[in-house]
Coordinates of C-alpha atoms in Angstrom, one line a residue:
M937 CA 0.0 0.0 0.0
A938 CA 1.3 3.5 -0.9
G939 CA 2.6 5.4 2.1
F940 CA 1.7 9.0 0.9
T941 CA -1.3 10.6 -0.6
N942 CA -0.6 13.5 -3.0
I943 CA -3.0 16.2 -4.0
S944 CA -2.8 19.0 -6.5
A945 CA -5.5 21.6 -6.7
Y946 CA -6.2 25.2 -7.7
L947 CA -9.2 27.4 -7.7
F948 CA -9.6 31.0 -8.9
A949 CA -11.6 32.8 -6.3
R950 CA -11.5 36.1 -4.5
M951 CA -9.2 35.7 -1.5
E952 CA -8.8 38.1 1.4
R953 CA -6.8 38.4 4.7
L954 CA -4.0 36.4 3.1
K955 CA -1.3 37.0 5.8
S956 CA -3.4 35.6 8.6
L957 CA -4.6 32.7 6.3
R958 CA -0.9 31.9 5.5
E959 CA 0.0 31.7 9.2
D960 CA -3.0 29.5 9.9
L961 CA -2.4 27.1 7.0
L962 CA 1.3 26.8 7.7
K963 CA 0.7 25.9 11.3
F964 CA -2.1 23.4 10.4
C965 CA 0.1 21.6 7.9
K966 CA 3.2 21.5 10.1
E967 CA 1.2 20.0 13.0
R968 CA 0.3 17.1 10.6
D969 CA 3.7 16.7 9.0
L970 CA 2.3 17.7 5.6
K971 CA 4.8 18.8 3.0
G972 CA 4.6 20.7 -0.3
T973 CA 3.6 24.2 -1.4
I974 CA 0.5 26.3 -1.1
L975 CA 0.4 29.5 -3.1
L976 CA -2.1 32.2 -2.0
A977 CA -3.0 35.3 -4.1
P978 CA -5.9 37.7 -4.3
E979 CA -7.1 35.7 -7.4
G980 CA -7.1 32.3 -5.7
I981 CA -5.2 29.3 -4.4
N982 CA -2.8 26.8 -6.0
L983 CA -1.3 23.8 -4.1
F984 CA 0.7 20.6 -4.2
V985 CA 0.8 18.8 -0.9
A986 CA 1.6 15.2 0.3
G987 CA 1.2 13.4 3.6
R988 CA -0.8 10.7 5.3
H989 CA -4.2 10.1 3.8
R990 CA -6.3 11.2 6.8
D991 CA -4.2 14.4 7.3
I992 CA -4.6 15.2 3.6
E993 CA -8.4 14.8 4.0
D994 CA -8.3 17.1 7.0
L995 CA -6.6 19.7 4.9
V996 CA -9.1 19.4 2.1
F997 CA -12.0 19.7 4.6
K998 CA -10.4 22.8 6.1
L999 CA -9.8 24.5 2.7
R1000 CA -13.3 23.8 1.5
A1001 CA -14.7 25.5 4.6
M1002 CA -12.9 28.7 3.7
P1003 CA -14.9 31.5 1.9
G1004 CA -14.8 31.0 -1.8
L1005 CA -13.1 27.6 -1.8
S1006 CA -16.1 25.3 -1.4
D1007 CA -15.7 24.1 -5.1
L1008 CA -12.1 23.1 -4.6
H1009 CA -11.6 19.6 -6.0
P1010 CA -8.1 18.2 -5.7
K1011 CA -6.6 15.5 -8.0
Y1012 CA -5.2 12.5 -6.0
S1013 CA -2.3 10.2 -6.6
E1014 CA -0.2 7.9 -4.3
S1015 CA 3.5 7.5 -3.8
S1016 CA 5.7 5.3 -1.7
D1017 CA 7.9 8.2 -0.6
Q1018 CA 7.3 11.8 0.4
P1019 CA 7.9 13.7 -2.8
F1020 CA 8.4 17.1 -1.0
S1021 CA 11.2 18.1 1.4
R1022 CA 9.4 20.9 3.3
M1023 CA 6.1 22.8 3.8
L1024 CA 5.8 26.2 2.2
V1025 CA 2.9 28.6 2.2
R1026 CA 3.6 31.6 0.1
L1027 CA 1.8 34.9 -0.8
K1028 CA 1.9 35.8 -4.5
K1029 CA 0.4 38.4 -6.8
E1030 CA -0.8 35.6 -9.0
I1031 CA -1.2 31.9 -8.4
I1032 CA 0.2 31.2 -11.8
A1033 CA 2.8 33.8 -13.0
F1034 CA 1.6 35.3 -16.3
G1035 CA 2.1 39.1 -16.1
V1036 CA -0.8 40.1 -18.4
D1037 CA -3.4 42.5 -17.2
G1038 CA -7.1 42.1 -17.9
I1039 CA -7.2 38.3 -17.7
D1040 CA -9.9 37.3 -15.1
P1041 CA -10.5 33.6 -14.8
V1042 CA -12.9 34.1 -11.9
N1043 CA -15.4 36.2 -13.8
H1044 CA -14.5 35.6 -17.4
P1045 CA -13.3 32.0 -17.9
S1046 CA -13.0 30.2 -21.2
P1047 CA -15.3 27.2 -21.9
R1048 CA -14.1 24.1 -20.1
L1049 CA -14.0 20.8 -21.9
K1050 CA -14.4 17.6 -19.8
P1051 CA -11.9 14.8 -20.3
A1052 CA -14.6 12.4 -21.5
K1053 CA -15.7 14.9 -24.2
L1054 CA -12.1 15.4 -25.4
K1055 CA -11.7 11.6 -25.7
E1056 CA -15.0 11.5 -27.6
W1057 CA -13.8 14.1 -30.0
L1058 CA -10.4 12.4 -30.5
D1059 CA -12.0 9.0 -31.0
A1060 CA -14.2 10.5 -33.7
G1061 CA -11.3 12.3 -35.4
K1062 CA -12.9 15.7 -34.9
P1063 CA -10.7 18.4 -36.5
I1064 CA -9.3 20.3 -33.6
V1065 CA -6.0 21.9 -32.6
L1066 CA -4.6 20.4 -29.4
L1067 CA -2.4 23.1 -27.9
D1068 CA 0.2 22.1 -25.2
T1069 CA 0.7 25.3 -23.1
R1070 CA 3.5 23.7 -21.0
N1071 CA 7.2 24.3 -21.2
D1072 CA 9.3 22.5 -23.8
Y1073 CA 11.0 20.3 -21.2
E1074 CA 7.6 19.0 -20.0
V1075 CA 6.5 18.3 -23.5
K1076 CA 9.6 16.2 -24.0
L1077 CA 8.4 13.6 -21.4
G1078 CA 5.0 13.1 -23.1
T1079 CA 2.0 14.8 -24.7
F1080 CA -1.1 14.1 -26.7
K1081 CA -0.6 12.6 -30.2
G1082 CA -0.5 15.4 -32.7
A1083 CA -0.5 18.2 -30.1
V1084 CA 1.1 21.5 -31.0
P1085 CA 3.7 22.6 -28.4
A1086 CA 3.7 26.3 -27.5
G1087 CA 7.4 26.4 -27.9
I1088 CA 8.3 28.1 -24.6
D1089 CA 10.7 27.6 -21.7
H1090 CA 8.6 29.6 -19.2
F1091 CA 4.8 30.3 -19.1
R1092 CA 5.5 34.0 -19.0
K1093 CA 6.5 33.7 -22.6
F1094 CA 3.2 32.3 -23.7
P1095 CA 1.7 35.6 -24.8
E1096 CA 4.7 36.1 -27.2
A1097 CA 4.2 32.5 -28.5
V1098 CA 0.6 33.2 -29.3
E1099 CA 1.6 36.1 -31.6
R1100 CA 3.6 33.6 -33.6
F1101 CA 0.8 31.1 -34.1
P1102 CA -0.4 30.8 -37.7
E1103 CA -3.5 32.7 -38.8
S1104 CA -5.2 29.4 -39.6
M1105 CA -5.5 28.6 -35.9
R1106 CA -7.6 31.7 -35.2
D1107 CA -10.7 30.1 -36.8
A1108 CA -10.1 26.5 -35.8
P1109 CA -11.4 24.9 -32.5
V1110 CA -8.4 25.0 -30.1
V1111 CA -8.3 22.9 -27.0
T1112 CA -5.6 24.1 -24.6
F1113 CA -4.2 21.7 -22.0
C1114 CA -1.5 21.6 -19.3
T1115 CA -0.6 19.4 -16.3
G1116 CA -3.5 20.2 -14.0
G1117 CA -5.4 22.9 -15.9
I1118 CA -4.3 26.0 -14.1
R1119 CA -2.2 27.5 -16.9
C1120 CA -5.0 27.1 -19.3
E1121 CA -7.2 29.2 -17.0
K1122 CA -5.2 32.1 -18.2
A1123 CA -3.9 30.9 -21.6
A1124 CA -7.4 30.3 -23.1
P1125 CA -8.9 33.6 -22.1
L1126 CA -5.8 35.4 -23.4
M1127 CA -6.2 33.6 -26.8
E1128 CA -9.8 34.7 -26.9
K1129 CA -8.7 38.3 -26.2
M1130 CA -6.2 38.1 -29.0
G1131 CA -8.9 37.1 -31.5
F1132 CA -9.0 33.3 -31.5
R1133 CA -12.6 32.4 -32.3
E1134 CA -13.2 29.0 -30.5
V1135 CA -11.0 28.2 -27.5
Y1136 CA -11.5 25.5 -24.8
Q1137 CA -9.5 24.5 -21.8
L1138 CA -9.2 20.9 -20.8
E1139 CA -10.8 20.7 -17.4
G1140 CA -8.3 19.4 -14.8
G1141 CA -5.5 19.1 -17.4
I1142 CA -3.6 15.9 -18.2
L1143 CA -3.9 14.5 -14.7
K1144 CA -7.7 14.7 -14.7
Y1145 CA -7.7 13.1 -18.2
F1146 CA -5.6 10.2 -16.9
E1147 CA -7.8 9.9 -13.8
E1148 CA -11.1 9.8 -15.7
V1149 CA -10.4 8.2 -19.1
G1150 CA -6.9 6.8 -18.9
G1151 CA -4.1 7.2 -21.5
D1152 CA -5.9 6.9 -24.8
H1153 CA -4.4 9.4 -27.4
Y1154 CA -1.6 10.2 -25.1
E1155 CA 2.1 9.3 -25.7
G1156 CA 4.6 9.0 -22.8
E1157 CA 4.4 10.3 -19.3
C1158 CA 3.2 13.5 -17.6
F1159 CA 5.9 15.6 -16.1
V1160 CA 5.1 16.8 -12.5
F1161 CA 7.0 19.3 -10.4
D1162 CA 8.1 17.2 -7.6
Q1163 CA 10.6 14.4 -6.9
R1164 CA 8.4 11.9 -8.7
V1165 CA 9.2 13.7 -12.0
G1166 CA 6.9 11.6 -14.2
L1167 CA 3.5 9.9 -13.9
D1168 CA 2.0 7.3 -16.2
P1169 CA -1.7 7.2 -17.2
A1170 CA -2.4 5.1 -14.1
L1171 CA -1.0 8.0 -12.0
R1172 CA 1.9 5.9 -10.9
E1173 CA 5.5 7.2 -10.5
T1174 CA 7.6 6.2 -13.5
G1175 CA 11.1 6.7 -12.2
A1176 CA 12.0 9.2 -14.8
A1177 CA 15.1 11.4 -14.0
V1178 CA 15.2 15.2 -14.2
C1179 CA 17.8 17.8 -14.1
F1180 CA 17.1 20.0 -11.1
C1181 CA 19.0 22.8 -12.6
C1182 CA 17.0 23.3 -15.9
Q1183 CA 14.1 20.9 -15.1
A1184 CA 14.6 18.9 -18.3
P1185 CA 13.5 15.2 -18.2
L1186 CA 16.4 12.9 -18.8
T1187 CA 16.8 9.6 -20.6
A1188 CA 19.0 6.9 -19.3
D1189 CA 21.7 7.8 -21.9
E1190 CA 21.5 11.5 -20.8
V1191 CA 21.9 10.5 -17.1
A1192 CA 25.1 8.5 -18.1
D1193 CA 26.4 11.5 -20.1
P1194 CA 29.5 13.1 -18.4
R1195 CA 27.8 16.5 -18.7
F1196 CA 25.2 15.3 -16.2
V1197 CA 26.2 16.4 -12.7
E1198 CA 23.4 15.9 -10.2
G1199 CA 22.1 19.2 -8.9
Q1200 CA 24.4 21.2 -11.3
S1201 CA 24.0 20.4 -15.0
C1202 CA 22.8 18.0 -17.7
P1203 CA 23.5 17.8 -21.5
H1204 CA 20.7 20.3 -22.1
C1205 CA 22.0 23.1 -19.8
Y1206 CA 25.7 22.3 -19.6
R1207 CA 27.8 25.2 -20.3
S1208 CA 31.6 25.6 -20.1
S1209 CA 33.0 27.6 -17.2
K1210 CA 33.7 30.4 -19.7
E1211 CA 30.1 30.4 -20.8
R1212 CA 28.8 30.5 -17.3
R1213 CA 31.2 33.3 -16.5
R1214 CA 30.1 35.4 -19.5
E1215 CA 26.5 34.9 -18.4
Q1216 CA 27.3 35.9 -14.9
I1217 CA 28.9 39.1 -16.2
R1218 CA 25.9 39.9 -18.4
N1219 CA 23.5 39.5 -15.5
R1220 CA 25.6 41.6 -13.2
Q1221 CA 25.9 44.3 -15.9
A1222 CA 22.1 44.3 -16.2
D1223 CA 21.7 44.7 -12.4
L1224 CA 24.1 47.7 -12.4
D1225 CA 22.4 49.3 -15.4
Q1226 CA 19.0 49.0 -13.7
L1227 CA 19.9 50.4 -10.3
V1228 CA 21.6 53.5 -11.6
S1229 CA 18.5 54.6 -13.6
P1230 CA 17.5 56.8 -12.0
L1231 CA 20.5 57.6 -9.9
P1232 CA 19.9 56.7 -6.2
G1233 CA 20.9 60.2 -5.1
S1234 CA 18.8 62.0 -7.6
E1235 CA 15.6 61.6 -5.5
A1236 CA 15.3 63.6 -2.3
Y1237 CA 16.1 61.7 0.9
D1238 CA 17.2 62.4 4.5
N1239 CA 20.9 61.9 4.6
R1240 CA 22.7 61.0 7.9
K1241 CA 26.4 61.6 7.8
P1242 CA 28.5 60.3 10.7
I1243 CA 31.1 62.4 12.4
R1244 CA 33.7 60.5 14.4
I1245 CA 35.5 62.4 17.1
P1246 CA 39.3 61.9 16.8
K1247 CA 41.8 61.8 19.7
S1248 CA 43.0 65.3 18.9
C1249 CA 39.6 66.7 19.7
D1250 CA 39.0 64.8 23.0
G1251 CA 37.7 67.1 25.7
M1252 CA 36.7 69.9 23.4
T1253 CA 33.2 71.4 23.1
L1254 CA 31.2 70.1 20.2
L1255 CA 31.3 73.4 18.5
D1256 CA 35.1 73.7 18.9
A1257 CA 35.6 70.2 17.6
L1258 CA 33.4 70.7 14.5
D1259 CA 35.2 73.9 13.7
E1260 CA 38.6 72.2 14.1
L1261 CA 37.6 69.3 11.9
F1262 CA 35.8 71.2 9.2
S1263 CA 37.1 74.7 9.4
Y1264 CA 36.1 75.4 5.8
V1265 CA 32.4 75.2 6.7
G1266 CA 32.7 78.1 9.2
R1267 CA 32.0 78.3 12.9
G1268 CA 28.9 80.3 12.5
E1269 CA 27.4 77.7 10.1
W1270 CA 28.2 74.9 12.6
G1271 CA 26.5 76.9 15.3
S1272 CA 23.4 77.3 13.2
R1273 CA 23.2 73.6 12.4
I1274 CA 23.5 72.7 16.1
N1275 CA 20.8 75.2 17.0
D1276 CA 18.5 73.8 14.3
G1277 CA 18.8 70.3 15.7
R1278 CA 20.7 69.0 12.7
I1279 CA 23.5 67.5 14.8
L1280 CA 22.7 64.4 16.9
D1281 CA 24.7 63.1 19.8
P1282 CA 25.8 59.5 20.2
K1283 CA 22.4 58.7 21.8
G1284 CA 20.5 60.1 18.8
E1285 CA 19.4 63.2 20.6
P1286 CA 19.9 66.8 19.4
A1287 CA 23.3 67.9 20.5
E1288 CA 24.3 71.1 22.3
A1289 CA 27.2 73.4 21.2
E1290 CA 28.9 73.4 24.6
Q1291 CA 28.7 69.7 25.4
T1292 CA 32.1 68.0 25.8
V1293 CA 33.0 65.4 23.2
R1294 CA 35.2 62.3 23.7
A1295 CA 37.5 60.5 21.3
G1296 CA 35.8 57.7 19.5
E1297 CA 32.2 59.1 19.9
Q1298 CA 30.1 59.3 16.7
Y1299 CA 27.8 62.2 16.1
V1300 CA 25.4 62.5 13.2
R1301 CA 24.9 65.4 10.9
L1302 CA 21.3 65.4 9.5
M1303 CA 20.9 66.6 5.9
P1304 CA 17.1 66.6 5.1
E1305 CA 15.8 66.5 1.5
T1306 CA 19.3 65.8 0.1
I1307 CA 19.6 65.6 -3.6
E1308 CA 23.1 64.8 -4.9
P1309 CA 24.8 66.0 -8.1
D1310 CA 24.5 63.7 -11.1
V1311 CA 27.4 61.5 -11.8
A1312 CA 28.6 59.2 -14.7
A1313 CA 27.0 55.8 -14.1
N1314 CA 28.0 53.8 -17.2
I1315 CA 30.1 51.4 -15.1
K1316 CA 31.2 48.3 -17.1
V1317 CA 31.9 44.9 -15.6
I1318 CA 35.1 43.7 -17.2
D1319 CA 35.3 40.4 -15.4
E1320 CA 34.0 38.5 -12.3
D1321 CA 34.9 35.2 -10.8
E1322 CA 34.6 33.6 -7.3
A1323 CA 37.2 36.0 -5.8
V1324 CA 37.4 39.3 -7.6
V1325 CA 35.4 41.8 -9.7
V1326 CA 37.1 44.0 -12.2
I1327 CA 35.2 47.1 -13.5
D1328 CA 35.8 50.0 -15.8
K1329 CA 34.9 53.2 -13.8
P1330 CA 33.6 56.2 -15.7
A1331 CA 34.0 59.9 -14.6
P1332 CA 33.0 61.9 -12.8
L1333 CA 32.2 59.3 -10.2
P1334 CA 33.5 59.4 -6.6
M1335 CA 34.7 56.1 -5.2
H1336 CA 33.1 56.5 -1.7
A1337 CA 30.9 58.9 0.3
C1338 CA 32.4 62.3 0.6
G1339 CA 31.4 65.9 0.4
R1340 CA 28.2 66.2 -1.6
Y1341 CA 28.1 62.5 -2.5
N1342 CA 26.7 59.7 -0.5
R1343 CA 24.5 57.4 -2.7
N1344 CA 25.9 58.5 -6.1
T1345 CA 29.2 56.8 -5.4
L1346 CA 30.8 53.7 -6.8
E1347 CA 30.9 51.8 -3.5
H1348 CA 27.1 52.4 -3.0
F1349 CA 26.4 51.1 -6.5
L1350 CA 28.6 48.0 -6.0
R1351 CA 27.0 47.2 -2.6
R1352 CA 23.5 47.3 -4.1
A1353 CA 24.3 45.3 -7.3
W1354 CA 26.2 42.6 -5.4
Y1355 CA 23.9 42.5 -2.3
P1356 CA 24.3 40.8 0.2
E1357 CA 28.0 40.8 -0.7
V1358 CA 30.1 43.8 -0.1
P1359 CA 32.7 44.2 -2.8
R1360 CA 35.8 45.9 -1.5
P1361 CA 37.9 48.0 -3.9
A1362 CA 41.5 47.1 -3.4
H1363 CA 42.7 50.5 -4.6
R1364 CA 41.4 54.0 -5.4
L1365 CA 40.9 56.2 -8.4
D1366 CA 40.1 59.9 -8.2
A1367 CA 36.5 60.8 -9.0
N1368 CA 37.6 62.4 -12.3
T1369 CA 39.8 59.4 -13.3
T1370 CA 38.5 56.7 -15.5
G1371 CA 39.6 53.1 -15.9
L1372 CA 40.2 49.8 -14.1
I1373 CA 39.3 49.0 -10.5
V1374 CA 39.7 45.5 -9.0
C1375 CA 37.5 44.6 -6.0
A1376 CA 37.7 41.7 -3.6
R1377 CA 34.4 39.9 -3.1
T1378 CA 35.1 38.9 0.5
R1379 CA 37.1 40.2 3.5
Q1380 CA 39.4 37.1 3.2
I1381 CA 40.1 37.8 -0.4
A1382 CA 40.8 41.5 0.4
K1383 CA 43.5 40.4 2.9
R1384 CA 45.3 38.6 0.0
L1385 CA 44.8 41.2 -2.6
Q1386 CA 45.3 44.6 -1.0
P1387 CA 48.8 43.9 0.3
Q1388 CA 50.0 43.4 -3.3
F1389 CA 49.3 47.1 -3.9
S1390 CA 51.1 48.2 -0.7
R1391 CA 54.1 46.0 -1.6
G1392 CA 54.3 47.4 -5.2
E1393 CA 53.6 44.1 -6.8
V1394 CA 50.7 45.3 -9.0
E1395 CA 51.4 46.5 -12.5
K1396 CA 49.5 49.7 -13.1
V1397 CA 49.6 51.5 -16.5
Y1398 CA 47.9 54.8 -17.0
L1399 CA 47.3 57.0 -20.1
A1400 CA 47.3 60.8 -19.7
R1401 CA 47.1 63.7 -22.1
V1402 CA 49.0 66.7 -20.8
H1403 CA 49.7 70.2 -21.7
G1404 CA 53.2 70.7 -23.1
S1405 CA 55.8 68.5 -24.6
P1406 CA 58.4 66.7 -22.4
G1407 CA 61.9 66.8 -23.7
D1408 CA 62.8 63.2 -23.0
D1409 CA 61.0 60.2 -24.4
E1410 CA 61.3 58.4 -21.1
F1411 CA 62.0 59.7 -17.6
V1412 CA 61.2 59.1 -14.0
I1413 CA 59.5 61.5 -11.6
N1414 CA 60.7 61.1 -8.0
H1415 CA 59.2 63.7 -5.7
R1416 CA 58.0 63.0 -2.2
I1417 CA 54.3 63.8 -1.6
S1418 CA 52.7 65.1 1.7
A1419 CA 50.8 62.6 3.7
E1420 CA 48.2 65.2 4.9
A1421 CA 45.5 66.5 2.6
G1422 CA 45.2 70.2 2.0
K1423 CA 42.5 72.3 0.4
L1424 CA 40.0 70.2 -1.6
G1425 CA 41.8 67.1 -0.4
A1426 CA 44.8 67.9 -2.6
R1427 CA 48.4 66.9 -1.7
E1428 CA 51.6 68.9 -2.0
I1429 CA 55.2 68.1 -3.0
D1430 CA 57.1 67.8 0.3
E1431 CA 60.7 66.7 -0.3
Q1432 CA 61.6 66.8 3.4
D1433 CA 58.7 65.1 5.3
G1434 CA 56.6 63.7 2.5
L1435 CA 56.1 60.0 1.5
E1436 CA 58.2 58.5 -1.3
A1437 CA 56.5 58.6 -4.7
I1438 CA 57.9 57.4 -8.0
T1439 CA 56.3 57.6 -11.4
E1440 CA 57.8 56.2 -14.7
V1441 CA 56.8 58.2 -17.8
R1442 CA 57.0 57.3 -21.5
V1443 CA 56.0 59.8 -24.2
I1444 CA 53.7 58.1 -26.8
S1445 CA 53.1 61.2 -29.0
R1446 CA 53.7 64.9 -29.1
D1447 CA 50.8 66.4 -30.9
G1448 CA 50.1 69.6 -32.9
D1449 CA 47.7 71.1 -30.5
G1450 CA 50.4 71.5 -27.9
T1451 CA 49.5 68.4 -25.9
S1452 CA 51.3 65.1 -25.5
L1453 CA 50.0 61.6 -24.8
L1454 CA 51.9 59.8 -22.1
E1455 CA 52.1 56.3 -20.7
L1456 CA 52.6 56.3 -16.9
R1457 CA 53.6 53.6 -14.4
P1458 CA 53.2 54.6 -10.8
L1459 CA 55.6 52.5 -8.7
T1460 CA 54.0 53.8 -5.5
G1461 CA 50.4 54.6 -4.7
R1462 CA 50.1 58.0 -3.2
T1463 CA 47.0 60.0 -3.4
N1464 CA 46.9 62.3 -6.5
Q1465 CA 50.4 61.0 -7.3
I1466 CA 50.3 61.1 -11.1
R1467 CA 48.4 64.4 -11.2
I1468 CA 50.7 66.2 -8.8
H1469 CA 53.9 64.7 -10.3
L1470 CA 53.0 65.9 -13.8
W1471 CA 51.8 69.3 -12.6
W1472 CA 55.0 69.8 -10.6
E1473 CA 57.1 69.0 -13.7
G1474 CA 55.1 71.5 -15.7
F1475 CA 52.9 69.1 -17.6
P1476 CA 49.5 69.3 -16.0
I1477 CA 46.8 66.9 -17.2
V1478 CA 44.3 68.3 -19.6
G1479 CA 41.0 68.9 -17.9
D1480 CA 42.3 68.6 -14.3
P1481 CA 40.1 70.9 -12.2
V1482 CA 42.7 71.2 -9.4
Y1483 CA 46.2 71.1 -10.8
L1484 CA 46.1 73.8 -13.4
Q1485 CA 48.5 75.3 -16.0
G1486 CA 51.0 77.8 -14.8
G1487 CA 51.2 76.2 -11.3
E1488 CA 47.8 77.5 -10.4
R1489 CA 45.2 75.6 -8.2
G1490 CA 41.5 75.2 -9.1
E1491 CA 38.6 75.7 -6.8
S1492 CA 36.7 72.5 -7.3
Q1493 CA 37.6 68.8 -6.9
T1494 CA 34.8 66.6 -8.5
M1495 CA 33.8 67.9 -11.9
E1496 CA 30.2 68.3 -12.9
L1497 CA 28.6 65.8 -15.3
G1498 CA 29.1 66.9 -18.9
A1499 CA 32.2 68.9 -18.2
P1500 CA 35.3 68.3 -20.5
A1501 CA 37.0 65.0 -19.4
M1502 CA 40.1 65.0 -17.2
C1503 CA 42.4 63.0 -19.5
L1504 CA 43.7 60.4 -17.0
H1505 CA 42.8 56.8 -17.5
A1506 CA 43.8 53.6 -15.6
W1507 CA 44.5 51.5 -18.7
K1508 CA 46.1 48.3 -17.6
L1509 CA 46.3 46.3 -14.4
G1510 CA 48.2 43.1 -13.5
F1511 CA 48.2 41.2 -10.2
N1512 CA 48.5 37.7 -8.8
H1513 CA 45.0 36.1 -8.5
P1514 CA 44.2 35.7 -4.8
H1515 CA 42.9 32.2 -5.3
S1516 CA 45.1 30.6 -8.0
G1517 CA 48.2 32.7 -7.5
E1518 CA 48.5 33.0 -11.3
R1519 CA 49.3 36.3 -12.9
V1520 CA 46.3 37.9 -14.4
R1521 CA 46.2 41.0 -16.6
Y1522 CA 43.4 43.3 -17.7
E1523 CA 43.1 46.1 -20.2
S1524 CA 40.2 48.6 -20.4
P1525 CA 38.9 50.2 -23.6
R1526 CA 40.9 53.2 -24.7
P1527 CA 39.4 56.6 -24.0
E1528 CA 38.4 58.8 -27.0
W1529 CA 41.2 61.3 -26.3
A1530 CA 43.8 58.5 -26.7
A1531 CA 42.3 55.9 -29.1
A1532 CA 43.3 57.5 -32.4
V1533 CA 46.9 58.2 -31.5
L1534 CA 47.4 54.6 -30.1
A1535 CA 45.9 53.1 -33.2
D1536 CA 48.3 55.2 -35.4
V1537 CA 51.3 54.2 -33.2
E1538 CA 50.4 50.5 -33.5
C1539 CA 49.9 50.7 -37.3
G1540 CA 53.0 52.8 -37.8

């Protein structure tokens, strides 16, 4: 005797109070060790559940007692094993995903055709079109003789498939069918809406047909979405195998194929590691493109910026500390912000100007109705594997939250696109610099990757267009750079107390407009190193808003979107892969201001 009773059922009905109904049904099923899935939506219920027969009957009795579900009639089958691993009760917008508005199976269903009537028509050879609305992999296991498959891999694609059906089908009697009938509840009305004259839906689907009239006119098995995989016309488990990655039914030869790896792949969905990697990159790029349109910081929000009190300010008043840390804001402005309640203390309460601050405390600056400046968001994913992500950064785009930017930053975009992961950039580029950035996908990977930068083991090659024409084709700039930031975060040349900074320079071209194209290799990684080195030598970068011609300094750091580009590009990057240890190298697309010259050099 079979050990488990399996039921499948659906009913389109108006459903209310779904959250409390979900909790009630989940508790009821778990108390009776029932397993399977129940979907609840405002349009009805859909379920596949298995358990001991008396417990299943208790569930059916309970469901029929609910408002609108008195006409629920499950289809029964038996199995020796429990085909489900857990009990789920889920809330959905639809009990069968379709995504087409205006289809109302409750109030406007298509005519239902009973299994016996379909058999009668088939026995008599009545000229009808049998339309299989299921996915291709389901059809593969079995279908009605002469049936026309919809040619889809997901039911959401059915509306597109209908548009491809021949015109001759629009005037022919069409009988739609699926596993249990639920998909046809939406497929048939859609076809009527699209101009098909005579459309029926097989009541109860293939399983009801098996139950009432057997397997006449049907070839093969019926695919089911549980561990049984296939049922024969007697509703017995057939032992067919399935790929749980792509859901394709498998023959014995396909199971023996080396491309079949249980739980991972089969001959139908097997892809090489390169193919999977390319698809992963495409999907990630799509995620990035979606989240930056519109830009997260372009819509007004209440920004909360933390202010950490350093040791140097320990014991000061709050006003003195803020004026010390951010003197460019102005003492009067800080006083106004405190008085307006826009500075919160570590407890989250409005702070007072004369309260004493302690090292390590974190205050919060409130910035209501914040709208951030627009940034370039056409970030391109160059590569991604289990350890690292390599991207091509546009400009202007700040790396991290600073000044006027909080959400419109590279790190914010990365955290959202890779959530719940937190990609960690292993190095920095200025907001106005374009080019390659490598990120570690985990903290452990970061510990292996970032030290390569500090030890000078990473190959970094930049392109720059500069004002002027260096006399030597190759030379080295070796000027020490200050550790402390000055105005606008800029650094200074400080030969006495600064940090060692070395940049190798090679002239690629000297052009007629008075500029030159340079290849640069920074052997150290100081902030603004390339920009300040070239500026100090008299060859400032074209478009640099800070380090200007004639030794002058600009008044802004991050350029506005649409401003002429700062011609500095992180072109090539090479490092030891943190997993394999192999040397990997990347090259980003050449910027417009360098592409033509580089092409001429390569051809010449």
